[in-house]
C-alpha positions as MATLAB code, in Angstrom:
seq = 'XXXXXXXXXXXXXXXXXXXXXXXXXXXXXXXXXXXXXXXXXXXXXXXXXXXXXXXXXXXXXXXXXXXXXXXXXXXXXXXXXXXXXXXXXXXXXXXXXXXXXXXXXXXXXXXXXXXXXXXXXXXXXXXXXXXXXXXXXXXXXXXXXXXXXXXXXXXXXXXXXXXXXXXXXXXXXXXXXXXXXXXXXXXXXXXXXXXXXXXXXXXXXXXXXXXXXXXXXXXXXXXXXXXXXXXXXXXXXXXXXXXXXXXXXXXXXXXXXXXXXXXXXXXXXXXXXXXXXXXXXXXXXXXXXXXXXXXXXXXXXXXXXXXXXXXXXXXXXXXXXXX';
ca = [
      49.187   20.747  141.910;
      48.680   22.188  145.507;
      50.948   25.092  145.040;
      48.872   25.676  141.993;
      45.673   25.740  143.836;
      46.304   27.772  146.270;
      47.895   30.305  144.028;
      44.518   30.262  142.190;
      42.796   31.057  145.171;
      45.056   33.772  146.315;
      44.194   35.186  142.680;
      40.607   35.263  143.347;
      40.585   36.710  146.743;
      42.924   39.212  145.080;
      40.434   39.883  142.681;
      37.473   39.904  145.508;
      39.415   42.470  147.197;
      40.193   45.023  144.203;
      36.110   44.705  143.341;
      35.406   45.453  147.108;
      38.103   48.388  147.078;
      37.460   50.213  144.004;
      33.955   51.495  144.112;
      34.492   52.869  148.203;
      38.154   54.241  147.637;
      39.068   54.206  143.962;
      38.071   58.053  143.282;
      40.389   58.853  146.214;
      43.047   56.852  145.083;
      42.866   58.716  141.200;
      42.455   61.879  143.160;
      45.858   61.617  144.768;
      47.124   60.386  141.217;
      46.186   63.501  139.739;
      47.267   66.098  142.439;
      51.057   63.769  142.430;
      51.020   64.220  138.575;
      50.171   68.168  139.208;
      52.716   68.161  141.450;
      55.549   67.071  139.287;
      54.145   68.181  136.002;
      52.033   70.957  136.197;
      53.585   74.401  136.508;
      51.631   76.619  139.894;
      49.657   74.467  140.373;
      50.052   74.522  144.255;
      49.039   77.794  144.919;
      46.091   79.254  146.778;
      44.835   81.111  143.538;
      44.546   77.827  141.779;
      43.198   76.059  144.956;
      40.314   78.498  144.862;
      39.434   78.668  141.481;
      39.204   74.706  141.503;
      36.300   75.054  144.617;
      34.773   78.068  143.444;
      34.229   76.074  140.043;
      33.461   72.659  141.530;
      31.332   73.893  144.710;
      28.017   74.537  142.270;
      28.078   70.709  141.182;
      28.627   69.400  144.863;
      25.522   71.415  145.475;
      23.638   69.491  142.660;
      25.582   66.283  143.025;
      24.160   66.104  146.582;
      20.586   66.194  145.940;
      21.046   64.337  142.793;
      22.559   61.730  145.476;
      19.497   61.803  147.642;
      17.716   60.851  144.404;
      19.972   58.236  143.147;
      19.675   56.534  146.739;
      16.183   56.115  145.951;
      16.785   54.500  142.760;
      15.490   57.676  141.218;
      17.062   59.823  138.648;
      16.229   63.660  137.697;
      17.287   65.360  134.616;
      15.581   68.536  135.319;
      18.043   69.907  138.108;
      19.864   72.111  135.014;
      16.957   73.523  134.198;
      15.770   74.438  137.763;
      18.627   76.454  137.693;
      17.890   78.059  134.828;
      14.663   78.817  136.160;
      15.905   79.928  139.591;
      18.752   82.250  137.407;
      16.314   83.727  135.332;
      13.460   84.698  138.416;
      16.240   86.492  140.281;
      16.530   89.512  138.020;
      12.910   90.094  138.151;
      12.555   89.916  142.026;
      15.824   92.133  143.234;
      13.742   95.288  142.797;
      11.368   93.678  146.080;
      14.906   92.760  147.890;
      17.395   90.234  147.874;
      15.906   88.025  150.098;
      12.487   87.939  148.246;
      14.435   87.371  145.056;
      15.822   84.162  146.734;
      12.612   83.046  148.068;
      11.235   83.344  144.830;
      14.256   81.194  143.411;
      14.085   78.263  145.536;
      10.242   78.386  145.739;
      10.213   78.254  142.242;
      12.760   75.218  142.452;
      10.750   73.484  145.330;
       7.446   73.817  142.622;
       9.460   72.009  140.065;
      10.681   69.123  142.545;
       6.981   68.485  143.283;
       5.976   67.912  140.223;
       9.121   65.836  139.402;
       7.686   63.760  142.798;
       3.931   63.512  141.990;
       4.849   62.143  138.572;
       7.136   59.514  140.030;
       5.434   58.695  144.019;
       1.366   59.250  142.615;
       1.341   58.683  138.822;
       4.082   56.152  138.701;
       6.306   57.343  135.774;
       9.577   56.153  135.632;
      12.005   59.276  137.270;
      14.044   59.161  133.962;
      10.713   60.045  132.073;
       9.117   62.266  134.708;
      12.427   64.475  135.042;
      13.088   64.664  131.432;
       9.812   66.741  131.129;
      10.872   69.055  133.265;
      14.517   69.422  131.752;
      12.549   70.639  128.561;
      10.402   72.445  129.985;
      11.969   74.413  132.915;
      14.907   75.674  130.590;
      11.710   76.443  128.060;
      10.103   78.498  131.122;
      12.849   80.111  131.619;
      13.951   81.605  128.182;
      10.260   82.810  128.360;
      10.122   84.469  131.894;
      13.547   86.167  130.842;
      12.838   86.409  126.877;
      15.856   84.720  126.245;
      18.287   87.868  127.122;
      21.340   87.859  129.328;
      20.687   90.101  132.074;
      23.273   92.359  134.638;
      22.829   91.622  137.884;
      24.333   94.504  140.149;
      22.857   93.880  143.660;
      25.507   94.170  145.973;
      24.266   91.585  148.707;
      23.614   88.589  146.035;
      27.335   89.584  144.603;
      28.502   88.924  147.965;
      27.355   85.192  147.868;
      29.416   84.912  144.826;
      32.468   87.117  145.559;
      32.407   87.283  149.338;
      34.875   85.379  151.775;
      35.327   84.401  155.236;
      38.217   83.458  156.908;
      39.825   83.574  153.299;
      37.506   81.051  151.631;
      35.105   82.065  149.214;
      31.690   82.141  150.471;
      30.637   79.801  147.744;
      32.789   76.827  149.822;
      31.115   77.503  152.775;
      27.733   76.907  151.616;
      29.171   73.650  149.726;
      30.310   72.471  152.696;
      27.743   73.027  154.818;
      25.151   72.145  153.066;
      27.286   68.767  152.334;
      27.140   68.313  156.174;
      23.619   68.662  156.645;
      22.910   66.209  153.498;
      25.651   63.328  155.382;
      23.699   63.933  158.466;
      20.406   63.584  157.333;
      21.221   60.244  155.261;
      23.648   59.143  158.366;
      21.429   59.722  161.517;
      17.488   60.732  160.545;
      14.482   58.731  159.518;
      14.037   60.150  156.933;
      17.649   58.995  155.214;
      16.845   55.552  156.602;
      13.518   55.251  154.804;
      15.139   56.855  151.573;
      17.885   54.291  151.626;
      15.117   51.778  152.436;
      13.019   52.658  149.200;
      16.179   52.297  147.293;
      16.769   49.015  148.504;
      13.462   47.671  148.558;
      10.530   49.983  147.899;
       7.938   47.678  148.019;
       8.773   45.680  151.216;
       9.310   49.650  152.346;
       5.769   50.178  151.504;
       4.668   46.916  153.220;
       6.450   47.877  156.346;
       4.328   50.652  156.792;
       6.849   53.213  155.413;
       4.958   56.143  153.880;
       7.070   55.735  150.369;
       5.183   58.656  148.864;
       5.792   61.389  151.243;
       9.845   60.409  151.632;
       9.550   60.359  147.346;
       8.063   63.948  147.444;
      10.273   65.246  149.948;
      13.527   63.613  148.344;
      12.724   65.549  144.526;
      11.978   68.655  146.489;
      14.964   69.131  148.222;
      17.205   68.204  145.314;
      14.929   70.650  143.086;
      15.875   73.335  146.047;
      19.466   72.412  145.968;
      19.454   73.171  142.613;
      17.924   76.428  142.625;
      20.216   77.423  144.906;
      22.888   76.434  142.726;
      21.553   78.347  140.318;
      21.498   81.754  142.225;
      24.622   81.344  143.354;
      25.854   81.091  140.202;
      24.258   84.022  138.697;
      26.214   85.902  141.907;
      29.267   84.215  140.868;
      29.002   85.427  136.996;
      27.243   88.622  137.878;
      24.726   88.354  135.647;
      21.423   85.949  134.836;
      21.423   83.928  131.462;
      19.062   80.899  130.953;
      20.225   79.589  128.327;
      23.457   78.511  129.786;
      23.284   78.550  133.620;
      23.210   74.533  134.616;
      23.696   73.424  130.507;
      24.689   69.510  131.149;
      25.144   69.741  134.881;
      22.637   67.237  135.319;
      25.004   64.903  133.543;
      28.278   66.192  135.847;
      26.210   65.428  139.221;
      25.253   62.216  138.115;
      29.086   61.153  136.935;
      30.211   62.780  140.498;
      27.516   60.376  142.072;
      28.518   57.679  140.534;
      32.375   57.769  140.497;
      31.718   58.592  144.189;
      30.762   55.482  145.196;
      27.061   55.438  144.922;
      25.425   53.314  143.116;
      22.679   53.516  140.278;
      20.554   50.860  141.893;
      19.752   52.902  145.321;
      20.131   51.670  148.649;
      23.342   53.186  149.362;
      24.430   56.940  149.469;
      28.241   57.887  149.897;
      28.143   61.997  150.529;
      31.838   62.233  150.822;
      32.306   59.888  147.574;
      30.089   62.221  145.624;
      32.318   65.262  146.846;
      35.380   63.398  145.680;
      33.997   62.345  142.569;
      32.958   65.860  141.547;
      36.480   67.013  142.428;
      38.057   64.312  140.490;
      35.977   65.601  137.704;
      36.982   68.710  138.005;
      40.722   67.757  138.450;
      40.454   66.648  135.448;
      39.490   68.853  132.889;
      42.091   71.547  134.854;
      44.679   69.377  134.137;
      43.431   68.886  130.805;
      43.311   72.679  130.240;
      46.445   73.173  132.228;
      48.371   71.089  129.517;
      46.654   72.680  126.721;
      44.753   69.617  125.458;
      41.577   69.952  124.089;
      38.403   69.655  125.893;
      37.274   66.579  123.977;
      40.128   64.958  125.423;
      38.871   65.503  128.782;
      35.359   64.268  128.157;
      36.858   61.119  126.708;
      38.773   60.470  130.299;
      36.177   61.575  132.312;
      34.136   58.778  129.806;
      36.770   56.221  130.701;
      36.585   56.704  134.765;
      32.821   56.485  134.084;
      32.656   53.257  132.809;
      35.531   52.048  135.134;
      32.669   53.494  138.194;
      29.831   51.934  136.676;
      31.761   48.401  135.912;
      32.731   48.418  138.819;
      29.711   49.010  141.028;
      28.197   46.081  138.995;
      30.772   43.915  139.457;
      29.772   44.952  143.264;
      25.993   44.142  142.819;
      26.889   41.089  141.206;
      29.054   39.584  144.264;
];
């Protein structure tokens, strides 16, 4: 009877410990899965072509993912970050003829517009984020077939092609600005006010508010800088692809930065923000429709996966929330 006890309570600290484990380390763990199954499986797949494609495709999403993050940790949501890039795509082409750095200004101005409205809906009029933002993901790809009438425009200015096509120290350009701006993002959550108050809104906005926090501006300046992030993901992609199209720059990546967030680590219910989780759960992601590809499977397949390691990420950050 003892030794059956005891075995029972092994089991449930056993248990305790896989629920603790799997939401801060399980996307590593099915990252090294899937590189060991590459590995073995997969022919060139280690090779520094492939290794590059895989950032240069995944480093737009980290972008997102990141200020979708910031978002998230507030217990916020925003659906319109596609469409800011869309917007952002479609306003280069019109401003390269005033020079390229007018053209971006434009871009991420335009962007920064979008993520004040997104924050004035949800800080001043109250609207849930899921609402507020969905307004915007209608309308700001809707803005943006009209400012570009809904063609595909060339884009051939040699400095914005750089961002796209450029490298430095033999990774693309594209990495660099992943990475640093992934740096600046784990620093400001890590070691500024202004991550401490957004983690403290996420928590608990309204003993935030009652502690004298000023929950509106930190709400404002959170959708701003993940509408900005986004409209810089947006230009860079139109230097990646050489050429501006609204109608499919940032389709659905609203719903790939959230899934990075989420298999990252971070949960739904704010209060918490894992930077280097979200990086590894947009990689996973990635991963894993290149294997998919790799092995000629279809691309539903993939989405059904990426579906399962979802729900796994979500199950298990509420099994989390519910210790």
């Amino acid at each position: 009877m003892t030794t059956e006890v005891v075995a029972g309570a092994r089991a449930v600290v056993d248990q305790g410990r896989v629920r603790a484990w799997l939401p801060r380390y399980g996307v590593y763990a099915a990252i090294l899965v899937l590189v060991a199954y590459n590995l073995l499986f997969t022919p060139n797949f280690l090779t520094l072509s492939n290794l590059r494609i895989q950032l240069v495709q995944v480093a737009p999403v980290v972008i997102v993912a990141l200020g979708m993050a910031l978002v998230i940790g507030t217990e916020g949501i925003d659906l319109s970050v596609g469409s800011v890039m869309a917007l952002a795509a479609a306003l280069i082409p019109l401003y390269l003829g005033y020079g390229v750095i007018a053209a971006i200004l434009v871009s991420v101005l335009a962007g920064a517009a979008v993520g004040l409205v997104n924050g004035i809906l949800v800080a001043r009029v109250g609207l849930q984020p899921i609402v507020a933002t969905l307004a915007m993901f209608v309308g700001g790809r809707g803005l943006a077939l009209v400012i570009s009438d809904g063609q595909l425009k060339d884009v051939r200015n040699e400095s914005l092609l750089l961002l796209g096509s450029g490298d430095f120290l033999g990774i693309p350009l594209l990495v660099w600005i992943a990475a640093l701006l992934v740096a600046v993002v784990a620093f400001v959550v890590r070691r500024t006010v202004l991550g401490r108050r957004l983690l403290a809104i996420g928590g608990n906005r309204a003993a935030t508010e009652l502690a004298g926090v000023p929950v509106t501006r930190v709400l404002l300046t959170v959708y701003i800088v993940c509408a900005v992030l986004a409209a810089l993901a947006g230009l860079l992609a139109v230097a990646r692809i050489q050429s501006s199209d609204a109608s499919s720059v940032g389709m659905l990546i609203e719903l790939s930065a959230i899934t990075a967030v989420v298999v990252g680590g971070t949960p739904l219910t704010g209060g918490t923000i894992r930077v280097v989780g979200t990086v590894a759960g947009a990689l996973l992601m990635q991963l894993v429709v290149a294997t998919m590809i790799r092995h000629n499977l279809q691309p539903s397949t993939a989405e059904m996966v990426q579906a399962v390691i979802i729900l796994v990420a979500v199950f298990a950050a509420r099994e989390r929330k519910t210790r």
